Amino acid sequence: MTTTDTRTAYLLAAEQAVHLLAEAEVAHRWQKESVLPGMSVGALAGHLARSILQVEWFLDGRVAGAEPVTPVHYYARLTGTATPDSALNVGVRARSEETAAAGPEAVAGQARAAWQRLSVRLAEEPADRRVAVLHRSGEEMRLDGYLETRCVEFAVHLEDLALSAGVSTRTPEPALAVAIGVLFAAARERHGDQAVLHALARRERDAGDALRVL
């Protein structure tokens, strides 16, 4: 994808997230458990909102010139995704709850304002722009690579939040295509092509659930 394609896909998905976060049913169920065990609707909304807010935060962070992590490796290296008390999931919940603590109206407003600013700012950032991944000390990504990871998060969590709130939403097709491409490539990197082939065509030999990344 070109830089323009990636940024357009991201902004379309971010716009959908902004609309979902403003739904009355999201606010009404803020304290209730979401479809993700151990995570409230509010925390899930906070997690979704962070895929907008963090782009601004990361753009404002300082970069030191480290070798950038690719979006594929960003996901392929993850461990403990299916374990609720893993360090990964504990950290995700903590950051999500921190954001959700502001309340539904504030989170929705912050996300909308950030999306509006990014709609202008992303068009002005150069193709080789890098960002600091602030929750991973010393780590950097190319901006467009990071936006691809956010398309993955939108594709997964727009549906999670919509189901949790009892409303309907759809991930825009451009962002969905980005998400599938990244996750499929991550499965290949993590498990190898033979295992991925088995998952696609010989499920009885798919001993390692090779298409599962998150």
PDB file of N, CA and C in Angstrom, residues 122-204:
ATOM      1  N   LEU A 122      -1.721  14.019   9.512  1.00  0.00           N
ATOM      2  CA  LEU A 122      -1.151  12.871   8.800  1.00  0.00           C
ATOM      3  C   LEU A 122      -0.838  13.196   7.353  1.00  0.00           C
ATOM      4  N   ALA A 123      -1.608  14.090   6.769  1.00  0.00           N
ATOM      5  CA  ALA A 123      -1.343  14.482   5.376  1.00  0.00           C
ATOM      6  C   ALA A 123      -0.052  15.276   5.242  1.00  0.00           C
ATOM      7  N   GLU A 124       0.421  15.813   6.348  1.00  0.00           N
ATOM      8  CA  GLU A 124       1.611  16.662   6.316  1.00  0.00           C
ATOM      9  C   GLU A 124       2.885  15.922   6.717  1.00  0.00           C
ATOM     10  N   GLU A 125       2.746  14.721   7.269  1.00  0.00           N
ATOM     11  CA  GLU A 125       3.923  13.977   7.732  1.00  0.00           C
ATOM     12  C   GLU A 125       4.614  13.295   6.554  1.00  0.00           C
ATOM     13  N   PRO A 126       5.947  13.310   6.508  1.00  0.00           N
ATOM     14  CA  PRO A 126       6.674  12.695   5.385  1.00  0.00           C
ATOM     15  C   PRO A 126       6.547  11.180   5.387  1.00  0.00           C
ATOM     16  N   ALA A 127       6.796  10.581   4.232  1.00  0.00           N
ATOM     17  CA  ALA A 127       6.643   9.132   4.076  1.00  0.00           C
ATOM     18  C   ALA A 127       7.606   8.354   4.957  1.00  0.00           C
ATOM     19  N   ASP A 128       8.757   8.934   5.286  1.00  0.00           N
ATOM     20  CA  ASP A 128       9.751   8.228   6.094  1.00  0.00           C
ATOM     21  C   ASP A 128       9.666   8.578   7.580  1.00  0.00           C
ATOM     22  N   ARG A 129       8.576   9.178   7.996  1.00  0.00           N
ATOM     23  CA  ARG A 129       8.412   9.606   9.392  1.00  0.00           C
ATOM     24  C   ARG A 129       8.455   8.414  10.325  1.00  0.00           C
ATOM     25  N   ARG A 130       9.186   8.539  11.422  1.00  0.00           N
ATOM     26  CA  ARG A 130       9.230   7.511  12.458  1.00  0.00           C
ATOM     27  C   ARG A 130       8.566   8.010  13.726  1.00  0.00           C
ATOM     28  N   VAL A 131       8.098   7.079  14.544  1.00  0.00           N
ATOM     29  CA  VAL A 131       7.514   7.435  15.838  1.00  0.00           C
ATOM     30  C   VAL A 131       8.113   6.550  16.916  1.00  0.00           C
ATOM     31  N   ALA A 132       8.127   7.080  18.129  1.00  0.00           N
ATOM     32  CA  ALA A 132       8.576   6.319  19.288  1.00  0.00           C
ATOM     33  C   ALA A 132       7.397   5.546  19.867  1.00  0.00           C
ATOM     34  N   VAL A 133       7.593   4.266  20.140  1.00  0.00           N
ATOM     35  CA  VAL A 133       6.564   3.449  20.784  1.00  0.00           C
ATOM     36  C   VAL A 133       6.749   3.627  22.287  1.00  0.00           C
ATOM     37  N   LEU A 134       5.995   4.549  22.863  1.00  0.00           N
ATOM     38  CA  LEU A 134       6.311   5.042  24.202  1.00  0.00           C
ATOM     39  C   LEU A 134       6.207   3.986  25.292  1.00  0.00           C
ATOM     40  N   HIS A 135       5.337   2.973  25.118  1.00  0.00           N
ATOM     41  CA  HIS A 135       5.229   1.953  26.160  1.00  0.00           C
ATOM     42  C   HIS A 135       6.248   0.830  25.977  1.00  0.00           C
ATOM     43  N   ARG A 136       7.112   0.946  24.976  1.00  0.00           N
ATOM     44  CA  ARG A 136       8.226   0.014  24.777  1.00  0.00           C
ATOM     45  C   ARG A 136       9.491   0.838  24.652  1.00  0.00           C
ATOM     46  N   SER A 137      10.163   1.011  25.760  1.00  0.00           N
ATOM     47  CA  SER A 137      11.299   1.930  25.837  1.00  0.00           C
ATOM     48  C   SER A 137      12.331   1.672  24.743  1.00  0.00           C
ATOM     49  N   GLY A 138      12.691   2.734  24.004  1.00  0.00           N
ATOM     50  CA  GLY A 138      13.709   2.654  22.976  1.00  0.00           C
ATOM     51  C   GLY A 138      13.233   2.105  21.645  1.00  0.00           C
ATOM     52  N   GLU A 139      11.975   1.738  21.555  1.00  0.00           N
ATOM     53  CA  GLU A 139      11.473   1.120  20.331  1.00  0.00           C
ATOM     54  C   GLU A 139      10.840   2.170  19.416  1.00  0.00           C
ATOM     55  N   GLU A 140      11.057   1.980  18.121  1.00  0.00           N
ATOM     56  CA  GLU A 140      10.504   2.893  17.132  1.00  0.00           C
ATOM     57  C   GLU A 140       9.871   2.112  15.989  1.00  0.00           C
ATOM     58  N   MET A 141       8.956   2.791  15.295  1.00  0.00           N
ATOM     59  CA  MET A 141       8.325   2.234  14.094  1.00  0.00           C
ATOM     60  C   MET A 141       8.216   3.341  13.063  1.00  0.00           C
ATOM     61  N   ARG A 142       8.128   2.960  11.812  1.00  0.00           N
ATOM     62  CA  ARG A 142       7.738   3.933  10.806  1.00  0.00           C
ATOM     63  C   ARG A 142       6.277   4.283  11.038  1.00  0.00           C
ATOM     64  N   LEU A 143       5.931   5.532  10.831  1.00  0.00           N
ATOM     65  CA  LEU A 143       4.565   5.985  11.097  1.00  0.00           C
ATOM     66  C   LEU A 143       3.540   5.117  10.384  1.00  0.00           C
ATOM     67  N   ASP A 144       3.757   4.857   9.099  1.00  0.00           N
ATOM     68  CA  ASP A 144       2.763   4.069   8.366  1.00  0.00           C
ATOM     69  C   ASP A 144       2.683   2.637   8.877  1.00  0.00           C
ATOM     70  N   GLY A 145       3.807   2.090   9.323  1.00  0.00           N
ATOM     71  CA  GLY A 145       3.787   0.769   9.933  1.00  0.00           C
ATOM     72  C   GLY A 145       2.964   0.770  11.208  1.00  0.00           C
ATOM     73  N   TYR A 146       3.129   1.822  12.019  1.00  0.00           N
ATOM     74  CA  TYR A 146       2.343   1.895  13.250  1.00  0.00           C
ATOM     75  C   TYR A 146       0.857   2.055  12.936  1.00  0.00           C
ATOM     76  N   LEU A 147       0.539   2.834  11.911  1.00  0.00           N
ATOM     77  CA  LEU A 147      -0.863   2.987  11.527  1.00  0.00           C
ATOM     78  C   LEU A 147      -1.455   1.658  11.070  1.00  0.00           C
ATOM     79  N   GLU A 148      -0.647   0.806  10.457  1.00  0.00           N
ATOM     80  CA  GLU A 148      -1.133  -0.521  10.078  1.00  0.00           C
ATOM     81  C   GLU A 148      -1.503  -1.330  11.320  1.00  0.00           C
ATOM     82  N   THR A 149      -0.704  -1.215  12.380  1.00  0.00           N
ATOM     83  CA  THR A 149      -1.055  -1.939  13.609  1.00  0.00           C
ATOM     84  C   THR A 149      -2.347  -1.396  14.208  1.00  0.00           C
ATOM     85  N   ARG A 150      -2.580  -0.112  14.038  1.00  0.00           N
ATOM     86  CA  ARG A 150      -3.826   0.466  14.556  1.00  0.00           C
ATOM     87  C   ARG A 150      -5.026  -0.004  13.734  1.00  0.00           C
ATOM     88  N   CYS A 151      -4.823  -0.246  12.452  1.00  0.00           N
ATOM     89  CA  CYS A 151      -5.904  -0.819  11.644  1.00  0.00           C
ATOM     90  C   CYS A 151      -6.269  -2.202  12.161  1.00  0.00           C
ATOM     91  N   VAL A 152      -5.262  -2.969  12.590  1.00  0.00           N
ATOM     92  CA  VAL A 152      -5.530  -4.270  13.198  1.00  0.00           C
ATOM     93  C   VAL A 152      -6.372  -4.091  14.459  1.00  0.00           C
ATOM     94  N   GLU A 153      -5.965  -3.164  15.311  1.00  0.00           N
ATOM     95  CA  GLU A 153      -6.694  -2.948  16.562  1.00  0.00           C
ATOM     96  C   GLU A 153      -8.125  -2.494  16.294  1.00  0.00           C
ATOM     97  N   PHE A 154      -8.314  -1.606  15.333  1.00  0.00           N
ATOM     98  CA  PHE A 154      -9.672  -1.180  14.980  1.00  0.00           C
ATOM     99  C   PHE A 154     -10.495  -2.354  14.461  1.00  0.00           C
ATOM    100  N   ALA A 155      -9.912  -3.149  13.579  1.00  0.00           N
ATOM    101  CA  ALA A 155     -10.652  -4.264  12.982  1.00  0.00           C
ATOM    102  C   ALA A 155     -11.135  -5.240  14.050  1.00  0.00           C
ATOM    103  N   VAL A 156     -10.310  -5.462  15.049  1.00  0.00           N
ATOM    104  CA  VAL A 156     -10.663  -6.405  16.113  1.00  0.00           C
ATOM    105  C   VAL A 156     -11.621  -5.778  17.122  1.00  0.00           C
ATOM    106  N   HIS A 157     -11.304  -4.580  17.581  1.00  0.00           N
ATOM    107  CA  HIS A 157     -12.008  -4.033  18.740  1.00  0.00           C
ATOM    108  C   HIS A 157     -13.230  -3.188  18.410  1.00  0.00           C
ATOM    109  N   LEU A 158     -13.372  -2.725  17.170  1.00  0.00           N
ATOM    110  CA  LEU A 158     -14.654  -2.115  16.802  1.00  0.00           C
ATOM    111  C   LEU A 158     -15.776  -3.129  16.981  1.00  0.00           C
ATOM    112  N   GLU A 159     -15.524  -4.348  16.522  1.00  0.00           N
ATOM    113  CA  GLU A 159     -16.539  -5.394  16.671  1.00  0.00           C
ATOM    114  C   GLU A 159     -16.744  -5.754  18.136  1.00  0.00           C
ATOM    115  N   ASP A 160     -15.639  -5.888  18.894  1.00  0.00           N
ATOM    116  CA  ASP A 160     -15.752  -6.221  20.317  1.00  0.00           C
ATOM    117  C   ASP A 160     -16.615  -5.202  21.057  1.00  0.00           C
ATOM    118  N   LEU A 161     -16.360  -3.916  20.817  1.00  0.00           N
ATOM    119  CA  LEU A 161     -17.100  -2.880  21.541  1.00  0.00           C
ATOM    120  C   LEU A 161     -18.549  -2.825  21.075  1.00  0.00           C
ATOM    121  N   ALA A 162     -18.774  -2.974  19.784  1.00  0.00           N
ATOM    122  CA  ALA A 162     -20.152  -2.953  19.275  1.00  0.00           C
ATOM    123  C   ALA A 162     -20.978  -4.087  19.876  1.00  0.00           C
ATOM    124  N   LEU A 163     -20.407  -5.288  19.918  1.00  0.00           N
ATOM    125  CA  LEU A 163     -21.115  -6.422  20.510  1.00  0.00           C
ATOM    126  C   LEU A 163     -21.347  -6.192  22.000  1.00  0.00           C
ATOM    127  N   SER A 164     -20.397  -5.595  22.674  1.00  0.00           N
ATOM    128  CA  SER A 164     -20.526  -5.333  24.112  1.00  0.00           C
ATOM    129  C   SER A 164     -21.623  -4.327  24.408  1.00  0.00           C
ATOM    130  N   ALA A 165     -21.817  -3.376  23.487  1.00  0.00           N
ATOM    131  CA  ALA A 165     -22.811  -2.321  23.702  1.00  0.00           C
ATOM    132  C   ALA A 165     -24.151  -2.640  23.055  1.00  0.00           C
ATOM    133  N   GLY A 166     -24.218  -3.732  22.279  1.00  0.00           N
ATOM    134  CA  GLY A 166     -25.463  -4.093  21.622  1.00  0.00           C
ATOM    135  C   GLY A 166     -25.821  -3.186  20.466  1.00  0.00           C
ATOM    136  N   VAL A 167     -24.810  -2.672  19.779  1.00  0.00           N
ATOM    137  CA  VAL A 167     -25.046  -1.829  18.608  1.00  0.00           C
ATOM    138  C   VAL A 167     -24.336  -2.455  17.415  1.00  0.00           C
ATOM    139  N   SER A 168     -24.563  -1.904  16.242  1.00  0.00           N
ATOM    140  CA  SER A 168     -23.923  -2.459  15.054  1.00  0.00           C
ATOM    141  C   SER A 168     -22.882  -1.492  14.513  1.00  0.00           C
ATOM    142  N   THR A 169     -21.824  -2.043  13.972  1.00  0.00           N
ATOM    143  CA  THR A 169     -20.809  -1.239  13.313  1.00  0.00           C
ATOM    144  C   THR A 169     -20.044  -2.150  12.370  1.00  0.00           C
ATOM    145  N   ARG A 170     -19.321  -1.550  11.432  1.00  0.00           N
ATOM    146  CA  ARG A 170     -18.506  -2.330  10.505  1.00  0.00           C
ATOM    147  C   ARG A 170     -17.167  -1.637  10.322  1.00  0.00           C
ATOM    148  N   THR A 171     -16.121  -2.428  10.314  1.00  0.00           N
ATOM    149  CA  THR A 171     -14.806  -1.873  10.018  1.00  0.00           C
ATOM    150  C   THR A 171     -14.746  -1.530   8.538  1.00  0.00           C
ATOM    151  N   PRO A 172     -14.332  -0.324   8.173  1.00  0.00           N
ATOM    152  CA  PRO A 172     -14.210   0.016   6.749  1.00  0.00           C
ATOM    153  C   PRO A 172     -13.311  -0.978   6.020  1.00  0.00           C
ATOM    154  N   GLU A 173     -13.693  -1.333   4.815  1.00  0.00           N
ATOM    155  CA  GLU A 173     -12.973  -2.353   4.054  1.00  0.00           C
ATOM    156  C   GLU A 173     -11.473  -2.078   3.902  1.00  0.00           C
ATOM    157  N   PRO A 174     -11.047  -0.838   3.633  1.00  0.00           N
ATOM    158  CA  PRO A 174      -9.591  -0.620   3.502  1.00  0.00           C
ATOM    159  C   PRO A 174      -8.819  -1.000   4.765  1.00  0.00           C
ATOM    160  N   ALA A 175      -9.362  -0.663   5.943  1.00  0.00           N
ATOM    161  CA  ALA A 175      -8.683  -1.007   7.187  1.00  0.00           C
ATOM    162  C   ALA A 175      -8.737  -2.505   7.446  1.00  0.00           C
ATOM    163  N   LEU A 176      -9.850  -3.135   7.087  1.00  0.00           N
ATOM    164  CA  LEU A 176      -9.979  -4.581   7.261  1.00  0.00           C
ATOM    165  C   LEU A 176      -8.948  -5.312   6.411  1.00  0.00           C
ATOM    166  N   ALA A 177      -8.742  -4.841   5.185  1.00  0.00           N
ATOM    167  CA  ALA A 177      -7.750  -5.456   4.307  1.00  0.00           C
ATOM    168  C   ALA A 177      -6.340  -5.313   4.878  1.00  0.00           C
ATOM    169  N   VAL A 178      -6.029  -4.149   5.430  1.00  0.00           N
ATOM    170  CA  VAL A 178      -4.723  -3.947   6.061  1.00  0.00           C
ATOM    171  C   VAL A 178      -4.551  -4.915   7.222  1.00  0.00           C
ATOM    172  N   ALA A 179      -5.581  -5.025   8.066  1.00  0.00           N
ATOM    173  CA  ALA A 179      -5.514  -5.879   9.250  1.00  0.00           C
ATOM    174  C   ALA A 179      -5.282  -7.338   8.876  1.00  0.00           C
ATOM    175  N   ILE A 180      -6.009  -7.821   7.908  1.00  0.00           N
ATOM    176  CA  ILE A 180      -5.859  -9.217   7.489  1.00  0.00           C
ATOM    177  C   ILE A 180      -4.462  -9.453   6.937  1.00  0.00           C
ATOM    178  N   GLY A 181      -3.974  -8.517   6.142  1.00  0.00           N
ATOM    179  CA  GLY A 181      -2.636  -8.665   5.575  1.00  0.00           C
ATOM    180  C   GLY A 181      -1.559  -8.730   6.645  1.00  0.00           C
ATOM    181  N   VAL A 182      -1.643  -7.858   7.641  1.00  0.00           N
ATOM    182  CA  VAL A 182      -0.650  -7.837   8.718  1.00  0.00           C
ATOM    183  C   VAL A 182      -0.720  -9.112   9.545  1.00  0.00           C
ATOM    184  N   LEU A 183      -1.916  -9.513   9.929  1.00  0.00           N
ATOM    185  CA  LEU A 183      -2.052 -10.692  10.792  1.00  0.00           C
ATOM    186  C   LEU A 183      -1.658 -11.980  10.068  1.00  0.00           C
ATOM    187  N   PHE A 184      -1.986 -12.073   8.792  1.00  0.00           N
ATOM    188  CA  PHE A 184      -1.592 -13.262   8.036  1.00  0.00           C
ATOM    189  C   PHE A 184      -0.072 -13.345   7.935  1.00  0.00           C
ATOM    190  N   ALA A 185       0.573 -12.223   7.649  1.00  0.00           N
ATOM    191  CA  ALA A 185       2.029 -12.205   7.576  1.00  0.00           C
ATOM    192  C   ALA A 185       2.650 -12.506   8.936  1.00  0.00           C
ATOM    193  N   ALA A 186       2.020 -12.036  10.010  1.00  0.00           N
ATOM    194  CA  ALA A 186       2.524 -12.332  11.354  1.00  0.00           C
ATOM    195  C   ALA A 186       2.420 -13.821  11.659  1.00  0.00           C
ATOM    196  N   ALA A 187       1.318 -14.455  11.224  1.00  0.00           N
ATOM    197  CA  ALA A 187       1.172 -15.908  11.414  1.00  0.00           C
ATOM    198  C   ALA A 187       2.272 -16.660  10.678  1.00  0.00           C
ATOM    199  N   ARG A 188       2.603 -16.222   9.469  1.00  0.00           N
ATOM    200  CA  ARG A 188       3.682 -16.862   8.706  1.00  0.00           C
ATOM    201  C   ARG A 188       5.020 -16.702   9.419  1.00  0.00           C
ATOM    202  N   GLU A 189       5.284 -15.510   9.948  1.00  0.00           N
ATOM    203  CA  GLU A 189       6.554 -15.283  10.636  1.00  0.00           C
ATOM    204  C   GLU A 189       6.640 -16.107  11.917  1.00  0.00           C
ATOM    205  N   ARG A 190       5.528 -16.201  12.635  1.00  0.00           N
ATOM    206  CA  ARG A 190       5.545 -16.886  13.927  1.00  0.00           C
ATOM    207  C   ARG A 190       5.597 -18.405  13.769  1.00  0.00           C
ATOM    208  N   HIS A 191       4.820 -18.952  12.839  1.00  0.00           N
ATOM    209  CA  HIS A 191       4.662 -20.402  12.754  1.00  0.00           C
ATOM    210  C   HIS A 191       5.339 -21.054  11.559  1.00  0.00           C
ATOM    211  N   GLY A 192       5.653 -20.255  10.536  1.00  0.00           N
ATOM    212  CA  GLY A 192       6.229 -20.819   9.315  1.00  0.00           C
ATOM    213  C   GLY A 192       5.151 -21.146   8.299  1.00  0.00           C
ATOM    214  N   ASP A 193       5.561 -21.188   7.032  1.00  0.00           N
ATOM    215  CA  ASP A 193       4.587 -21.355   5.964  1.00  0.00           C
ATOM    216  C   ASP A 193       3.906 -22.723   5.950  1.00  0.00           C
ATOM    217  N   GLN A 194       4.637 -23.773   6.315  1.00  0.00           N
ATOM    218  CA  GLN A 194       4.027 -25.108   6.294  1.00  0.00           C
ATOM    219  C   GLN A 194       2.873 -25.188   7.288  1.00  0.00           C
ATOM    220  N   ALA A 195       3.093 -24.627   8.483  1.00  0.00           N
ATOM    221  CA  ALA A 195       2.041 -24.645   9.498  1.00  0.00           C
ATOM    222  C   ALA A 195       0.839 -23.813   9.055  1.00  0.00           C
ATOM    223  N   VAL A 196       1.108 -22.677   8.423  1.00  0.00           N
ATOM    224  CA  VAL A 196       0.012 -21.830   7.941  1.00  0.00           C
ATOM    225  C   VAL A 196      -0.756 -22.536   6.832  1.00  0.00           C
ATOM    226  N   LEU A 197      -0.047 -23.244   5.949  1.00  0.00           N
ATOM    227  CA  LEU A 197      -0.718 -24.017   4.903  1.00  0.00           C
ATOM    228  C   LEU A 197      -1.641 -25.061   5.512  1.00  0.00           C
ATOM    229  N   HIS A 198      -1.172 -25.755   6.548  1.00  0.00           N
ATOM    230  CA  HIS A 198      -2.017 -26.741   7.213  1.00  0.00           C
ATOM    231  C   HIS A 198      -3.273 -26.072   7.784  1.00  0.00           C
ATOM    232  N   ALA A 199      -3.110 -24.896   8.382  1.00  0.00           N
ATOM    233  CA  ALA A 199      -4.249 -24.193   8.967  1.00  0.00           C
ATOM    234  C   ALA A 199      -5.265 -23.802   7.900  1.00  0.00           C
ATOM    235  N   LEU A 200      -4.779 -23.513   6.705  1.00  0.00           N
ATOM    236  CA  LEU A 200      -5.656 -23.103   5.616  1.00  0.00           C
ATOM    237  C   LEU A 200      -6.300 -24.277   4.877  1.00  0.00           C
ATOM    238  N   ALA A 201      -5.536 -25.363   4.731  1.00  0.00           N
ATOM    239  CA  ALA A 201      -5.990 -26.432   3.840  1.00  0.00           C
ATOM    240  C   ALA A 201      -6.056 -27.820   4.462  1.00  0.00           C
ATOM    241  N   ARG A 202      -5.411 -28.013   5.615  1.00  0.00           N
ATOM    242  CA  ARG A 202      -5.408 -29.322   6.278  1.00  0.00           C
ATOM    243  C   ARG A 202      -5.591 -29.110   7.780  1.00  0.00           C
ATOM    244  N   ARG A 203      -6.805 -28.742   8.135  1.00  0.00           N
ATOM    245  CA  ARG A 203      -7.065 -28.385   9.529  1.00  0.00           C
ATOM    246  C   ARG A 203      -6.739 -29.515  10.496  1.00  0.00           C
ATOM    247  N   GLU A 204      -6.866 -30.766  10.046  1.00  0.00           N
ATOM    248  CA  GLU A 204      -6.570 -31.903  10.923  1.00  0.00           C
ATOM    249  C   GLU A 204      -5.084 -31.962  11.294  1.00  0.00           C
TER     250      GLU A 204
END
